[in-house]
Amino acid sequence: MNPACELCRHDASRVLWRDDALRVELVDDADYPGFVRVIWNDHVREMTDLAPGDRERLMRAVFCAEAALRRVLTPHKVNLASLGNVTPHLHWHVIARYTNDAHFPQPIWGSRQRTCDSEVLAQRAAKLAELKVVLAHDLETTWAALSGQGR
Amino acid sequence: MNPACELCRHDASRVLWRDDALRVELVDDADYPGFVRVIWNDHVREMTDLAPGDRERLMRAVFCAEAALRRVLTPHKVNLASLGNVTPHLHWHVIARYTNDAHFPQPIWGSRQRTCDSEVLAQRAAKLAELKVVLAHDLETTWAALSGQGR
């Protein structure tokens, strides 16, 4: 726990699923409905600061998020990134991308390409309730299967 | 193999290490000595299009690259990203970041913050020969250990 780190604190209202090691949140970004963040609970800087088993655990959650985004939102592409330049506390961005979103084909941190149509954004946002249910269910099922294997 | 995909072809001169599944290359970016790319050989779009064992294999190579970058270049932070908006063929960017690099604290795809001092860049570039040796050695050792476990 680093008191200066915003990811050591957390906003429980945004958490879709959590366990002792990590939590999964929906990011509130008007341009990107379908932006999920997977956050390691402890204040750890880099993936290679984690033990290999913990890296695998974190990536399983990232891939669960990717699979749920694809199933519910059918994006053109999924972007995955662990950056942490501003907040060096391990967290993964899992982002549904579309050819008509605000930055495509740039990363969402690149230069803005257009304003995405508000009706299109509303249609995507309308699927977030389903995304939350699917993602929490998939994480629970994956973790139950892992603990059944003694992991 | 997709004939229109630039990552289905490859420039052998940049490859540091490869096996049947993936290859690891050093990216030629004057602003970012210590920019490694890990590329899945087959034309696959998303991580969740790979079987779980193959995802793990690819991530192991990414984490080998991160560890080698940290050991040889001691960056402030490592950035990891699988985007593929322009070239939807699985590849990971593994990037050594420094507080005085061209875009810090922005991602390298964000707005340029400064011109990094040319002497500093030359000092980092001077370590790339060592990085190549360390990274190829670490990948070889990791893969030998995995095949010893029947993986």
PDB file of N, CA, C and O in Angstrom, chain A residues 45-49 55-56 59 63 66-67 70 76-86 92 97 104-107 109-110, chain B residues 45-49 55-56 59 63 66-67 70 76-86 92 97 104-107 109-110:
ATOM      1  N   ARG A  45       5.252  -2.744  -9.423  1.00  0.00           N
ATOM      2  CA  ARG A  45       5.569  -1.843 -10.525  1.00  0.00           C
ATOM      3  C   ARG A  45       5.497  -2.495 -11.913  1.00  0.00           C
ATOM      4  O   ARG A  45       4.894  -1.954 -12.833  1.00  0.00           O
ATOM      5  N   GLU A  46       6.167  -3.636 -12.045  1.00  0.00           N
ATOM      6  CA  GLU A  46       6.304  -4.252 -13.373  1.00  0.00           C
ATOM      7  C   GLU A  46       5.815  -5.701 -13.335  1.00  0.00           C
ATOM      8  O   GLU A  46       5.856  -6.350 -12.289  1.00  0.00           O
ATOM      9  N   MET A  47       5.441  -6.226 -14.498  1.00  0.00           N
ATOM     10  CA  MET A  47       5.020  -7.635 -14.577  1.00  0.00           C
ATOM     11  C   MET A  47       6.112  -8.562 -14.062  1.00  0.00           C
ATOM     12  O   MET A  47       5.827  -9.557 -13.399  1.00  0.00           O
ATOM     13  N   THR A  48       7.383  -8.241 -14.381  1.00  0.00           N
ATOM     14  CA  THR A  48       8.468  -9.127 -13.951  1.00  0.00           C
ATOM     15  C   THR A  48       8.843  -8.918 -12.479  1.00  0.00           C
ATOM     16  O   THR A  48       9.771  -9.565 -11.990  1.00  0.00           O
ATOM     17  N   ASP A  49       8.121  -8.067 -11.761  1.00  0.00           N
ATOM     18  CA  ASP A  49       8.233  -8.042 -10.295  1.00  0.00           C
ATOM     19  C   ASP A  49       7.300  -9.080  -9.662  1.00  0.00           C
ATOM     20  O   ASP A  49       7.407  -9.350  -8.462  1.00  0.00           O
ATOM     21  N   ARG A  55       1.892 -13.642 -12.545  1.00  0.00           N
ATOM     22  CA  ARG A  55       1.783 -13.042 -13.897  1.00  0.00           C
ATOM     23  C   ARG A  55       0.700 -13.755 -14.687  1.00  0.00           C
ATOM     24  O   ARG A  55      -0.114 -13.129 -15.361  1.00  0.00           O
ATOM     25  N   GLU A  56       0.735 -15.089 -14.583  1.00  0.00           N
ATOM     26  CA  GLU A  56      -0.226 -15.892 -15.339  1.00  0.00           C
ATOM     27  C   GLU A  56      -1.654 -15.606 -14.863  1.00  0.00           C
ATOM     28  O   GLU A  56      -2.583 -15.482 -15.656  1.00  0.00           O
ATOM     29  N   MET A  59      -2.719 -12.270 -16.251  1.00  0.00           N
ATOM     30  CA  MET A  59      -3.019 -12.338 -17.686  1.00  0.00           C
ATOM     31  C   MET A  59      -4.301 -13.124 -17.961  1.00  0.00           C
ATOM     32  O   MET A  59      -5.039 -12.814 -18.897  1.00  0.00           O
ATOM     33  N   PHE A  63      -7.249 -11.775 -20.279  1.00  0.00           N
ATOM     34  CA  PHE A  63      -7.812 -12.500 -21.428  1.00  0.00           C
ATOM     35  C   PHE A  63      -9.298 -12.792 -21.224  1.00  0.00           C
ATOM     36  O   PHE A  63     -10.061 -12.837 -22.187  1.00  0.00           O
ATOM     37  N   GLU A  66     -10.811  -9.607 -22.346  1.00  0.00           N
ATOM     38  CA  GLU A  66     -10.805  -9.522 -23.817  1.00  0.00           C
ATOM     39  C   GLU A  66     -11.919 -10.387 -24.407  1.00  0.00           C
ATOM     40  O   GLU A  66     -12.663  -9.944 -25.297  1.00  0.00           O
ATOM     41  N   ALA A  67     -12.036 -11.617 -23.907  1.00  0.00           N
ATOM     42  CA  ALA A  67     -13.041 -12.538 -24.455  1.00  0.00           C
ATOM     43  C   ALA A  67     -14.456 -12.002 -24.229  1.00  0.00           C
ATOM     44  O   ALA A  67     -15.310 -12.074 -25.124  1.00  0.00           O
ATOM     45  N   ARG A  70     -15.152  -9.118 -26.596  1.00  0.00           N
ATOM     46  CA  ARG A  70     -15.397  -9.596 -27.962  1.00  0.00           C
ATOM     47  C   ARG A  70     -16.794 -10.199 -28.090  1.00  0.00           C
ATOM     48  O   ARG A  70     -17.490  -9.978 -29.079  1.00  0.00           O
ATOM     49  N   HIS A  76     -13.964  -4.186 -33.519  1.00  0.00           N
ATOM     50  CA  HIS A  76     -13.091  -4.459 -34.665  1.00  0.00           C
ATOM     51  C   HIS A  76     -11.766  -5.055 -34.182  1.00  0.00           C
ATOM     52  O   HIS A  76     -11.189  -5.929 -34.816  1.00  0.00           O
ATOM     53  N   LYS A  77     -11.283  -4.561 -33.021  1.00  0.00           N
ATOM     54  CA  LYS A  77      -9.980  -4.985 -32.491  1.00  0.00           C
ATOM     55  C   LYS A  77     -10.015  -4.772 -30.983  1.00  0.00           C
ATOM     56  O   LYS A  77     -10.743  -3.908 -30.487  1.00  0.00           O
ATOM     57  N   VAL A  78      -9.203  -5.537 -30.267  1.00  0.00           N
ATOM     58  CA  VAL A  78      -9.014  -5.269 -28.836  1.00  0.00           C
ATOM     59  C   VAL A  78      -7.581  -4.776 -28.642  1.00  0.00           C
ATOM     60  O   VAL A  78      -6.648  -5.308 -29.249  1.00  0.00           O
ATOM     61  N   ASN A  79      -7.429  -3.737 -27.844  1.00  0.00           N
ATOM     62  CA  ASN A  79      -6.091  -3.231 -27.485  1.00  0.00           C
ATOM     63  C   ASN A  79      -5.807  -3.589 -26.035  1.00  0.00           C
ATOM     64  O   ASN A  79      -6.652  -3.371 -25.156  1.00  0.00           O
ATOM     65  N   LEU A  80      -4.595  -4.109 -25.801  1.00  0.00           N
ATOM     66  CA  LEU A  80      -4.151  -4.456 -24.447  1.00  0.00           C
ATOM     67  C   LEU A  80      -2.906  -3.645 -24.131  1.00  0.00           C
ATOM     68  O   LEU A  80      -1.997  -3.560 -24.967  1.00  0.00           O
ATOM     69  N   ALA A  81      -2.831  -3.066 -22.942  1.00  0.00           N
ATOM     70  CA  ALA A  81      -1.616  -2.313 -22.605  1.00  0.00           C
ATOM     71  C   ALA A  81      -1.418  -2.235 -21.105  1.00  0.00           C
ATOM     72  O   ALA A  81      -2.359  -2.018 -20.333  1.00  0.00           O
ATOM     73  N   SER A  82      -0.163  -2.397 -20.700  1.00  0.00           N
ATOM     74  CA  SER A  82       0.278  -2.152 -19.334  1.00  0.00           C
ATOM     75  C   SER A  82       1.355  -1.086 -19.437  1.00  0.00           C
ATOM     76  O   SER A  82       2.458  -1.356 -19.923  1.00  0.00           O
ATOM     77  N   LEU A  83       1.031   0.131 -19.031  1.00  0.00           N
ATOM     78  CA  LEU A  83       1.949   1.260 -19.215  1.00  0.00           C
ATOM     79  C   LEU A  83       2.453   1.724 -17.850  1.00  0.00           C
ATOM     80  O   LEU A  83       3.586   1.469 -17.469  1.00  0.00           O
ATOM     81  N   GLY A  84       1.625   2.452 -17.102  1.00  0.00           N
ATOM     82  CA  GLY A  84       1.990   2.813 -15.728  1.00  0.00           C
ATOM     83  C   GLY A  84       3.030   3.905 -15.617  1.00  0.00           C
ATOM     84  O   GLY A  84       3.700   4.007 -14.588  1.00  0.00           O
ATOM     85  N   ASN A  85       3.168   4.737 -16.646  1.00  0.00           N
ATOM     86  CA  ASN A  85       4.147   5.831 -16.546  1.00  0.00           C
ATOM     87  C   ASN A  85       3.716   6.854 -15.502  1.00  0.00           C
ATOM     88  O   ASN A  85       4.550   7.378 -14.758  1.00  0.00           O
ATOM     89  N   VAL A  86       2.431   7.128 -15.446  1.00  0.00           N
ATOM     90  CA  VAL A  86       1.906   8.094 -14.478  1.00  0.00           C
ATOM     91  C   VAL A  86       1.655   7.419 -13.134  1.00  0.00           C
ATOM     92  O   VAL A  86       1.982   7.978 -12.086  1.00  0.00           O
ATOM     93  N   TRP A  92      -3.765  -3.217 -16.267  1.00  0.00           N
ATOM     94  CA  TRP A  92      -3.903  -3.476 -17.704  1.00  0.00           C
ATOM     95  C   TRP A  92      -5.132  -2.763 -18.242  1.00  0.00           C
ATOM     96  O   TRP A  92      -6.212  -2.842 -17.660  1.00  0.00           O
ATOM     97  N   ARG A  97     -12.035  -1.601 -29.554  1.00  0.00           N
ATOM     98  CA  ARG A  97     -11.804  -0.567 -30.570  1.00  0.00           C
ATOM     99  C   ARG A  97     -12.677  -0.821 -31.812  1.00  0.00           C
ATOM    100  O   ARG A  97     -12.941  -1.970 -32.173  1.00  0.00           O
ATOM    101  N   PHE A 104      -9.280   5.740 -33.763  1.00  0.00           N
ATOM    102  CA  PHE A 104      -8.871   4.669 -34.673  1.00  0.00           C
ATOM    103  C   PHE A 104      -8.291   5.227 -35.972  1.00  0.00           C
ATOM    104  O   PHE A 104      -8.857   6.149 -36.522  1.00  0.00           O
ATOM    105  N   PRO A 105      -7.191   4.697 -36.531  1.00  0.00           N
ATOM    106  CA  PRO A 105      -6.439   3.518 -36.085  1.00  0.00           C
ATOM    107  C   PRO A 105      -5.353   3.828 -35.059  1.00  0.00           C
ATOM    108  O   PRO A 105      -4.561   2.958 -34.734  1.00  0.00           O
ATOM    109  N   GLN A 106      -5.311   5.052 -34.557  1.00  0.00           N
ATOM    110  CA  GLN A 106      -4.332   5.392 -33.522  1.00  0.00           C
ATOM    111  C   GLN A 106      -4.688   4.680 -32.212  1.00  0.00           C
ATOM    112  O   GLN A 106      -5.861   4.386 -31.957  1.00  0.00           O
ATOM    113  N   PRO A 107      -3.692   4.451 -31.356  1.00  0.00           N
ATOM    114  CA  PRO A 107      -4.014   4.042 -29.982  1.00  0.00           C
ATOM    115  C   PRO A 107      -4.872   5.139 -29.330  1.00  0.00           C
ATOM    116  O   PRO A 107      -4.860   6.292 -29.796  1.00  0.00           O
ATOM    117  N   TRP A 109      -4.331   6.819 -26.936  1.00  0.00           N
ATOM    118  CA  TRP A 109      -3.474   7.873 -26.402  1.00  0.00           C
ATOM    119  C   TRP A 109      -2.904   8.746 -27.525  1.00  0.00           C
ATOM    120  O   TRP A 109      -2.149   9.674 -27.271  1.00  0.00           O
ATOM    121  N   GLY A 110      -3.223   8.381 -28.771  1.00  0.00           N
ATOM    122  CA  GLY A 110      -2.697   9.117 -29.922  1.00  0.00           C
ATOM    123  C   GLY A 110      -3.572  10.321 -30.254  1.00  0.00           C
ATOM    124  O   GLY A 110      -4.413  10.739 -29.443  1.00  0.00           O
TER     125      GLY A 110
ATOM    126  N   ARG B  45      -5.182 -12.726 -35.022  1.00  0.00           N
ATOM    127  CA  ARG B  45      -5.615 -11.355 -34.759  1.00  0.00           C
ATOM    128  C   ARG B  45      -5.533 -10.950 -33.278  1.00  0.00           C
ATOM    129  O   ARG B  45      -5.008  -9.903 -32.939  1.00  0.00           O
ATOM    130  N   GLU B  46      -6.088 -11.785 -32.411  1.00  0.00           N
ATOM    131  CA  GLU B  46      -6.222 -11.407 -31.001  1.00  0.00           C
ATOM    132  C   GLU B  46      -5.594 -12.482 -30.104  1.00  0.00           C
ATOM    133  O   GLU B  46      -5.538 -13.661 -30.481  1.00  0.00           O
ATOM    134  N   MET B  47      -5.218 -12.092 -28.885  1.00  0.00           N
ATOM    135  CA  MET B  47      -4.670 -13.066 -27.931  1.00  0.00           C
ATOM    136  C   MET B  47      -5.657 -14.212 -27.697  1.00  0.00           C
ATOM    137  O   MET B  47      -5.261 -15.367 -27.571  1.00  0.00           O
ATOM    138  N   THR B  48      -6.958 -13.879 -27.616  1.00  0.00           N
ATOM    139  CA  THR B  48      -7.947 -14.932 -27.334  1.00  0.00           C
ATOM    140  C   THR B  48      -8.288 -15.754 -28.582  1.00  0.00           C
ATOM    141  O   THR B  48      -9.142 -16.639 -28.501  1.00  0.00           O
ATOM    142  N   ASP B  49      -7.627 -15.504 -29.695  1.00  0.00           N
ATOM    143  CA  ASP B  49      -7.690 -16.440 -30.826  1.00  0.00           C
ATOM    144  C   ASP B  49      -6.645 -17.542 -30.667  1.00  0.00           C
ATOM    145  O   ASP B  49      -6.683 -18.533 -31.394  1.00  0.00           O
ATOM    146  N   ARG B  55      -0.942 -18.632 -25.710  1.00  0.00           N
ATOM    147  CA  ARG B  55      -0.941 -17.299 -25.073  1.00  0.00           C
ATOM    148  C   ARG B  55       0.186 -17.226 -24.042  1.00  0.00           C
ATOM    149  O   ARG B  55       0.922 -16.250 -23.969  1.00  0.00           O
ATOM    150  N   GLU B  56       0.277 -18.301 -23.257  1.00  0.00           N
ATOM    151  CA  GLU B  56       1.284 -18.341 -22.196  1.00  0.00           C
ATOM    152  C   GLU B  56       2.691 -18.305 -22.798  1.00  0.00           C
ATOM    153  O   GLU B  56       3.576 -17.601 -22.307  1.00  0.00           O
ATOM    154  N   MET B  59       3.403 -14.777 -23.940  1.00  0.00           N
ATOM    155  CA  MET B  59       3.653 -13.880 -22.807  1.00  0.00           C
ATOM    156  C   MET B  59       4.995 -14.170 -22.137  1.00  0.00           C
ATOM    157  O   MET B  59       5.663 -13.270 -21.637  1.00  0.00           O
ATOM    158  N   PHE B  63       7.727 -11.384 -21.341  1.00  0.00           N
ATOM    159  CA  PHE B  63       8.314 -11.140 -20.014  1.00  0.00           C
ATOM    160  C   PHE B  63       9.832 -11.357 -20.028  1.00  0.00           C
ATOM    161  O   PHE B  63      10.559 -10.700 -19.286  1.00  0.00           O
ATOM    162  N   GLU B  66      10.999  -8.066 -21.289  1.00  0.00           N
ATOM    163  CA  GLU B  66      10.933  -7.057 -20.224  1.00  0.00           C
ATOM    164  C   GLU B  66      12.103  -7.224 -19.254  1.00  0.00           C
ATOM    165  O   GLU B  66      12.774  -6.246 -18.887  1.00  0.00           O
ATOM    166  N   ALA B  67      12.355  -8.467 -18.846  1.00  0.00           N
ATOM    167  CA  ALA B  67      13.429  -8.718 -17.866  1.00  0.00           C
ATOM    168  C   ALA B  67      14.795  -8.313 -18.434  1.00  0.00           C
ATOM    169  O   ALA B  67      15.614  -7.716 -17.732  1.00  0.00           O
ATOM    170  N   ARG B  70      15.128  -4.544 -18.534  1.00  0.00           N
ATOM    171  CA  ARG B  70      15.366  -4.005 -17.186  1.00  0.00           C
ATOM    172  C   ARG B  70      16.807  -4.249 -16.750  1.00  0.00           C
ATOM    173  O   ARG B  70      17.440  -3.374 -16.157  1.00  0.00           O
ATOM    174  N   HIS B  76      13.260   3.555 -16.386  1.00  0.00           N
ATOM    175  CA  HIS B  76      12.375   4.013 -15.309  1.00  0.00           C
ATOM    176  C   HIS B  76      11.128   3.128 -15.247  1.00  0.00           C
ATOM    177  O   HIS B  76      10.613   2.829 -14.165  1.00  0.00           O
ATOM    178  N   LYS B  77      10.649   2.712 -16.441  1.00  0.00           N
ATOM    179  CA  LYS B  77       9.403   1.922 -16.532  1.00  0.00           C
ATOM    180  C   LYS B  77       9.461   1.111 -17.814  1.00  0.00           C
ATOM    181  O   LYS B  77      10.141   1.513 -18.760  1.00  0.00           O
ATOM    182  N   VAL B  78       8.754  -0.003 -17.832  1.00  0.00           N
ATOM    183  CA  VAL B  78       8.584  -0.739 -19.084  1.00  0.00           C
ATOM    184  C   VAL B  78       7.122  -0.625 -19.505  1.00  0.00           C
ATOM    185  O   VAL B  78       6.225  -0.725 -18.672  1.00  0.00           O
ATOM    186  N   ASN B  79       6.903  -0.383 -20.784  1.00  0.00           N
ATOM    187  CA  ASN B  79       5.541  -0.349 -21.334  1.00  0.00           C
ATOM    188  C   ASN B  79       5.336  -1.591 -22.200  1.00  0.00           C
ATOM    189  O   ASN B  79       6.187  -1.919 -23.032  1.00  0.00           O
ATOM    190  N   LEU B  80       4.201  -2.242 -22.009  1.00  0.00           N
ATOM    191  CA  LEU B  80       3.826  -3.421 -22.801  1.00  0.00           C
ATOM    192  C   LEU B  80       2.517  -3.126 -23.517  1.00  0.00           C
ATOM    193  O   LEU B  80       1.588  -2.598 -22.891  1.00  0.00           O
ATOM    194  N   ALA B  81       2.435  -3.468 -24.798  1.00  0.00           N
ATOM    195  CA  ALA B  81       1.169  -3.235 -25.498  1.00  0.00           C
ATOM    196  C   ALA B  81       1.009  -4.163 -26.691  1.00  0.00           C
ATOM    197  O   ALA B  81       1.950  -4.405 -27.443  1.00  0.00           O
ATOM    198  N   SER B  82      -0.205  -4.667 -26.835  1.00  0.00           N
ATOM    199  CA  SER B  82      -0.618  -5.409 -28.024  1.00  0.00           C
ATOM    200  C   SER B  82      -1.799  -4.633 -28.596  1.00  0.00           C
ATOM    201  O   SER B  82      -2.884  -4.614 -28.002  1.00  0.00           O
ATOM    202  N   LEU B  83      -1.578  -3.935 -29.705  1.00  0.00           N
ATOM    203  CA  LEU B  83      -2.600  -3.042 -30.266  1.00  0.00           C
ATOM    204  C   LEU B  83      -3.101  -3.634 -31.591  1.00  0.00           C
ATOM    205  O   LEU B  83      -4.159  -4.195 -31.654  1.00  0.00           O
ATOM    206  N   GLY B  84      -2.323  -3.476 -32.654  1.00  0.00           N
ATOM    207  CA  GLY B  84      -2.673  -4.136 -33.921  1.00  0.00           C
ATOM    208  C   GLY B  84      -3.804  -3.488 -34.681  1.00  0.00           C
ATOM    209  O   GLY B  84      -4.461  -4.145 -35.485  1.00  0.00           O
ATOM    210  N   ASN B  85      -4.057  -2.196 -34.432  1.00  0.00           N
ATOM    211  CA  ASN B  85      -5.127  -1.527 -35.175  1.00  0.00           C
ATOM    212  C   ASN B  85      -4.764  -1.391 -36.654  1.00  0.00           C
ATOM    213  O   ASN B  85      -5.610  -1.534 -37.529  1.00  0.00           O
ATOM    214  N   VAL B  86      -3.489  -1.097 -36.913  1.00  0.00           N
ATOM    215  CA  VAL B  86      -3.028  -0.934 -38.297  1.00  0.00           C
ATOM    216  C   VAL B  86      -2.672  -2.297 -38.891  1.00  0.00           C
ATOM    217  O   VAL B  86      -3.007  -2.586 -40.041  1.00  0.00           O
ATOM    218  N   TRP B  92       3.609  -7.832 -29.805  1.00  0.00           N
ATOM    219  CA  TRP B  92       3.716  -7.070 -28.558  1.00  0.00           C
ATOM    220  C   TRP B  92       4.849  -6.068 -28.643  1.00  0.00           C
ATOM    221  O   TRP B  92       5.960  -6.410 -29.074  1.00  0.00           O
ATOM    222  N   ARG B  97      11.238   2.778 -21.006  1.00  0.00           N
ATOM    223  CA  ARG B  97      10.880   4.189 -20.902  1.00  0.00           C
ATOM    224  C   ARG B  97      11.713   4.890 -19.829  1.00  0.00           C
ATOM    225  O   ARG B  97      12.059   4.278 -18.793  1.00  0.00           O
ATOM    226  N   PHE B 104       7.685  10.798 -22.459  1.00  0.00           N
ATOM    227  CA  PHE B 104       7.340  10.530 -21.058  1.00  0.00           C
ATOM    228  C   PHE B 104       6.660  11.740 -20.418  1.00  0.00           C
ATOM    229  O   PHE B 104       7.117  12.865 -20.625  1.00  0.00           O
ATOM    230  N   PRO B 105       5.591  11.602 -19.607  1.00  0.00           N
ATOM    231  CA  PRO B 105       4.965  10.343 -19.161  1.00  0.00           C
ATOM    232  C   PRO B 105       3.902   9.816 -20.122  1.00  0.00           C
ATOM    233  O   PRO B 105       3.201   8.866 -19.773  1.00  0.00           O
ATOM    234  N   GLN B 106       3.757  10.433 -21.288  1.00  0.00           N
ATOM    235  CA  GLN B 106       2.792   9.923 -22.264  1.00  0.00           C
ATOM    236  C   GLN B 106       3.265   8.568 -22.805  1.00  0.00           C
ATOM    237  O   GLN B 106       4.473   8.303 -22.857  1.00  0.00           O
ATOM    238  N   PRO B 107       2.314   7.752 -23.280  1.00  0.00           N
ATOM    239  CA  PRO B 107       2.718   6.585 -24.069  1.00  0.00           C
ATOM    240  C   PRO B 107       3.486   7.071 -25.308  1.00  0.00           C
ATOM    241  O   PRO B 107       3.347   8.235 -25.706  1.00  0.00           O
ATOM    242  N   TRP B 109       2.882   6.727 -28.195  1.00  0.00           N
ATOM    243  CA  TRP B 109       1.953   7.106 -29.260  1.00  0.00           C
ATOM    244  C   TRP B 109       1.269   8.434 -28.937  1.00  0.00           C
ATOM    245  O   TRP B 109       0.437   8.909 -29.702  1.00  0.00           O
ATOM    246  N   GLY B 110       1.558   9.005 -27.780  1.00  0.00           N
ATOM    247  CA  GLY B 110       0.941  10.258 -27.357  1.00  0.00           C
ATOM    248  C   GLY B 110       1.683  11.459 -27.910  1.00  0.00           C
ATOM    249  O   GLY B 110       2.503  11.333 -28.840  1.00  0.00           O
TER     250      GLY B 110
END
